[in-house]
Amino acid sequence: CQEPAHSAPCGPRHVDTPCAQQLFSFLFDCAMTTPFDPASLSMTEIIRLQTVLSQELTRRFERKAALAFTDVVDSTRYFAQFGDEAGRRLQQLHLDLLEKAIDGDGRIVDTAGDGAFISFPSAMAAVGAMVALQQKVSQENLNRPRQHQLSVRIGMHWGQVLTDGQQVTGDAVNQCARISSSALPAQIRLSGDMFAQLAMGQRQRCRPLGHVPLRGVARDVELLELRWRDPARFPTHLAVHETGERIAL
């Protein structure tokens, strides 16, 4: 590959270079001196430039991340029944408890109405934070009338995202949102990819749900439920002594 002649003016012209990296360098130098005119590029140069930019995007911003979506259950009904002020207080309670549960281990990427999107560097940190959130919600509800109690559904997923430290985007984000939408009140659901990242102790708290239909996904997706309640206080099975049968609760 030969470098373009940098001594020539950087106006509209054809750049005859077989090397995409040198083309990118040449265009960068031009951009520093004159306005960049994409109309001056040939089809081959545009394709080469797209390849370089795509590789740079992947190298700098593509990461694996643990993702979580939380959603306040029946918030629309609550707003209609108790008014905007009470509804907004319930939303704020959700966000306040979420921030306490995360405690620096993750980052709230976005909040929209009655939900929140959170990103974590590890699956174990994400699971710990979401279990803590449900436990804090449960504790808070002890002091609230039943009709004003907070209920949160949670979906979790592990996957590839594009992130610049602020925005987090990608198909994995959409998948996580769909998992959250499928969860029952006070339930934590997670994907098989998320389950594979967990330590044995956390895996033992998960119950397979089989293949579950998700909105916008052609095929059913294998999901699991993470049991977050203390098994000493909330048993998961009932044992029949006479027959030895174990009945799931």
Coordinates of C-alpha atoms in Angstrom, one line a residue:
C1 CA 0.0 0.0 0.0
Q2 CA 1.3 3.4 -0.9
E3 CA 0.3 6.5 1.0
P4 CA -1.7 9.2 -0.8
A5 CA 0.3 12.3 -1.6
H6 CA -0.4 14.5 1.4
S7 CA 1.2 17.5 -0.3
A8 CA -1.8 17.8 -2.7
P9 CA -4.7 19.9 -1.6
C10 CA -7.5 18.0 0.2
G11 CA -10.3 19.0 -2.0
P12 CA -12.8 16.8 -4.0
R13 CA -10.7 14.2 -5.8
H14 CA -10.3 10.5 -6.4
V15 CA -8.1 8.7 -3.9
D16 CA -6.5 5.7 -5.6
T17 CA -5.3 3.6 -2.7
P18 CA -5.7 -0.2 -2.1
C19 CA -5.3 0.1 1.6
A20 CA -8.4 0.9 3.7
Q21 CA -6.4 1.9 6.8
Q22 CA -4.4 4.4 4.7
L23 CA -7.6 5.7 3.2
F24 CA -9.0 6.3 6.6
S25 CA -5.8 8.1 7.6
F26 CA -5.9 10.2 4.5
L27 CA -9.5 11.2 5.1
F28 CA -8.8 12.1 8.7
D29 CA -5.9 14.4 7.6
C30 CA -8.2 16.0 5.1
A31 CA -10.9 16.5 7.7
M32 CA -8.5 18.4 9.8
T33 CA -7.8 21.0 7.0
T34 CA -10.9 21.1 4.8
P35 CA -14.6 20.0 5.0
F36 CA -15.0 16.4 4.2
D37 CA -16.9 15.8 0.9
P38 CA -18.2 12.1 0.8
A39 CA -19.3 12.8 -2.8
S40 CA -15.7 12.8 -3.8
L41 CA -15.2 9.1 -2.9
S42 CA -15.5 6.2 -5.3
M43 CA -17.7 3.2 -4.4
T44 CA -14.6 1.1 -3.6
E45 CA -13.3 3.8 -1.3
I46 CA -16.6 4.0 0.5
I47 CA -16.8 0.3 1.0
R48 CA -13.2 0.2 2.4
L49 CA -14.0 3.1 4.7
Q50 CA -17.1 1.3 6.0
T51 CA -15.0 -1.8 6.8
V52 CA -12.5 0.3 8.8
L53 CA -15.2 2.1 10.7
S54 CA -17.0 -1.2 11.5
Q55 CA -13.8 -2.8 12.8
E56 CA -13.1 0.3 14.9
L57 CA -16.7 0.3 16.3
T58 CA -16.3 -3.3 17.3
R59 CA -12.9 -2.9 18.8
R60 CA -13.7 0.1 20.9
F61 CA -17.4 -0.3 21.9
E62 CA -18.4 -4.0 21.7
R63 CA -18.6 -5.7 25.1
K64 CA -20.3 -8.6 26.9
A65 CA -22.5 -7.3 29.7
A66 CA -25.2 -8.5 32.2
L67 CA -28.4 -6.7 31.6
A68 CA -31.6 -6.2 33.7
F69 CA -35.0 -4.6 33.1
T70 CA -37.2 -3.9 36.1
D71 CA -40.9 -3.0 35.7
V72 CA -43.5 -1.8 38.2
V73 CA -46.5 -4.2 37.9
D74 CA -50.0 -2.7 37.2
S75 CA -48.7 0.9 37.4
T76 CA -51.3 2.0 34.8
R77 CA -54.2 0.7 37.0
Y78 CA -52.6 2.3 40.1
F79 CA -52.4 5.7 38.4
A80 CA -56.0 5.5 37.4
Q81 CA -57.2 4.4 40.8
F82 CA -55.1 6.6 43.1
G83 CA -54.0 9.6 40.9
D84 CA -50.9 11.0 39.4
E85 CA -49.2 12.0 42.6
A86 CA -49.6 8.6 44.3
G87 CA -48.5 6.9 41.1
R88 CA -45.4 9.1 40.8
R89 CA -44.5 8.3 44.4
L90 CA -44.7 4.6 43.7
Q91 CA -42.4 5.0 40.7
Q92 CA -39.9 7.0 42.8
L93 CA -40.0 4.3 45.5
H94 CA -39.0 1.7 42.9
L95 CA -36.1 3.8 41.6
D96 CA -34.9 4.7 45.2
L97 CA -34.9 1.0 46.2
L98 CA -33.2 0.1 42.9
E99 CA -30.3 2.6 43.5
K100 CA -29.8 1.1 47.0
A101 CA -29.8 -2.4 45.7
I102 CA -27.3 -1.7 43.0
D103 CA -24.9 0.1 45.4
G104 CA -22.3 0.9 42.8
D105 CA -22.1 -2.6 41.3
G106 CA -24.1 -1.6 38.2
R107 CA -25.4 1.5 36.3
I108 CA -28.9 2.6 35.6
V109 CA -28.7 3.3 31.9
D110 CA -32.3 4.5 31.4
T111 CA -35.6 5.0 33.2
A112 CA -38.8 5.3 31.4
G113 CA -42.1 5.7 33.3
D114 CA -42.5 2.6 35.4
G115 CA -39.4 0.7 34.3
A116 CA -35.6 0.9 34.4
F117 CA -32.7 -0.6 32.4
I118 CA -29.5 -1.5 34.2
S119 CA -26.1 -2.7 33.0
F120 CA -23.6 -4.7 35.1
P121 CA -20.0 -5.8 34.4
S122 CA -20.8 -9.3 35.6
A123 CA -23.7 -11.7 35.9
M124 CA -23.0 -12.5 39.5
A125 CA -23.2 -8.8 40.4
A126 CA -26.4 -8.4 38.5
V127 CA -28.1 -11.3 40.2
G128 CA -27.0 -10.1 43.6
A129 CA -28.4 -6.6 43.0
M130 CA -31.7 -7.9 41.6
V131 CA -32.2 -10.3 44.5
A132 CA -31.4 -7.4 46.9
L133 CA -34.0 -5.2 45.0
Q134 CA -36.8 -7.8 45.5
Q135 CA -35.9 -8.3 49.1
K136 CA -36.0 -4.5 49.7
V137 CA -39.3 -4.2 48.0
S138 CA -40.7 -7.1 50.1
Q139 CA -39.4 -5.4 53.3
E140 CA -40.8 -2.0 52.3
N141 CA -44.2 -3.6 51.7
L142 CA -44.5 -4.7 55.3
N143 CA -45.2 -1.1 56.2
R144 CA -47.6 -0.3 53.4
P145 CA -51.3 -0.9 53.0
R146 CA -51.9 -3.8 50.6
Q147 CA -53.4 -1.6 47.9
H148 CA -50.3 0.6 47.9
Q149 CA -47.7 -2.1 47.9
L150 CA -45.0 -2.1 45.2
S151 CA -44.6 -5.1 42.9
V152 CA -41.7 -5.4 40.5
R153 CA -41.1 -7.9 37.7
I154 CA -37.5 -8.4 36.5
G155 CA -35.9 -9.9 33.4
M156 CA -32.1 -10.6 33.0
H157 CA -29.9 -11.5 30.1
W158 CA -26.2 -11.8 29.2
G159 CA -25.1 -10.8 25.8
Q160 CA -23.1 -8.7 23.4
V161 CA -23.8 -4.9 23.4
L162 CA -22.4 -1.7 22.0
T163 CA -21.6 0.8 24.7
D164 CA -19.6 4.0 25.0
G165 CA -20.0 4.1 28.8
Q166 CA -23.2 6.0 28.6
Q167 CA -25.5 4.4 25.9
V168 CA -26.0 0.6 25.8
T169 CA -27.6 -0.8 22.6
G170 CA -27.9 -4.1 20.8
D171 CA -30.2 -7.0 20.2
A172 CA -29.4 -8.3 23.7
V173 CA -31.0 -5.2 25.2
N174 CA -34.2 -5.9 23.3
Q175 CA -34.1 -9.6 24.3
C176 CA -33.8 -8.6 28.0
A177 CA -36.8 -6.3 27.8
R178 CA -38.9 -9.1 26.3
I179 CA -37.8 -11.4 29.1
S180 CA -38.9 -8.8 31.7
S181 CA -42.3 -8.4 30.0
S182 CA -42.9 -12.2 30.3
A183 CA -42.2 -12.3 34.1
L184 CA -44.9 -12.6 36.7
P185 CA -45.3 -10.1 39.5
A186 CA -42.4 -10.2 42.0
Q187 CA -40.6 -12.7 39.7
I188 CA -37.0 -12.7 38.4
R189 CA -36.6 -14.4 35.0
L190 CA -33.3 -15.0 33.3
S191 CA -32.1 -16.4 30.0
G192 CA -30.0 -19.5 29.5
D193 CA -27.1 -17.3 28.6
M194 CA -27.3 -15.5 31.9
F195 CA -27.7 -18.8 33.8
A196 CA -24.5 -20.1 32.2
Q197 CA -22.5 -17.2 33.7
L198 CA -23.6 -17.8 37.3
A199 CA -21.7 -19.6 40.1
M200 CA -23.0 -22.9 41.3
G201 CA -24.7 -21.4 44.4
Q202 CA -26.7 -19.0 42.3
R203 CA -27.6 -21.7 39.7
Q204 CA -29.0 -23.9 42.5
R205 CA -31.6 -21.1 43.2
C206 CA -32.9 -21.3 39.6
R207 CA -35.9 -23.2 38.4
P208 CA -36.3 -24.1 34.7
L209 CA -39.5 -22.7 33.1
G210 CA -39.1 -24.5 29.8
H211 CA -39.5 -22.7 26.5
V212 CA -41.5 -19.5 26.9
P213 CA -43.0 -17.4 24.0
L214 CA -41.7 -13.9 23.9
R215 CA -43.3 -11.0 22.1
G216 CA -41.6 -10.3 18.8
V217 CA -39.5 -13.5 18.8
A218 CA -40.4 -16.2 16.3
R219 CA -39.3 -19.2 18.4
D220 CA -39.9 -19.8 22.1
V221 CA -37.0 -19.1 24.4
E222 CA -35.7 -21.2 27.2
L223 CA -36.0 -19.2 30.5
L224 CA -35.4 -19.8 34.2
E225 CA -36.8 -18.4 37.4
L226 CA -34.4 -17.2 40.0
R227 CA -35.9 -17.8 43.5
W228 CA -35.0 -14.8 45.5
R229 CA -37.0 -15.5 48.7
D230 CA -35.3 -17.0 51.8
P231 CA -36.1 -20.8 51.5
A232 CA -36.2 -21.0 55.3
R233 CA -39.2 -18.6 55.4
F234 CA -40.6 -19.4 52.0
P235 CA -40.3 -23.2 51.3
T236 CA -40.4 -24.2 47.6
H237 CA -41.7 -27.8 48.2
L238 CA -44.2 -29.5 50.5
A239 CA -43.2 -33.1 51.6
V240 CA -46.0 -35.7 52.3
H241 CA -44.6 -37.9 55.0
E242 CA -47.0 -40.8 54.4
T243 CA -46.1 -41.1 50.7
G244 CA -42.7 -39.4 50.5
E245 CA -44.1 -37.2 47.7
R246 CA -42.7 -33.7 47.2
I247 CA -45.1 -31.1 45.9
A248 CA -43.8 -27.9 44.3
L249 CA -45.3 -24.8 45.8

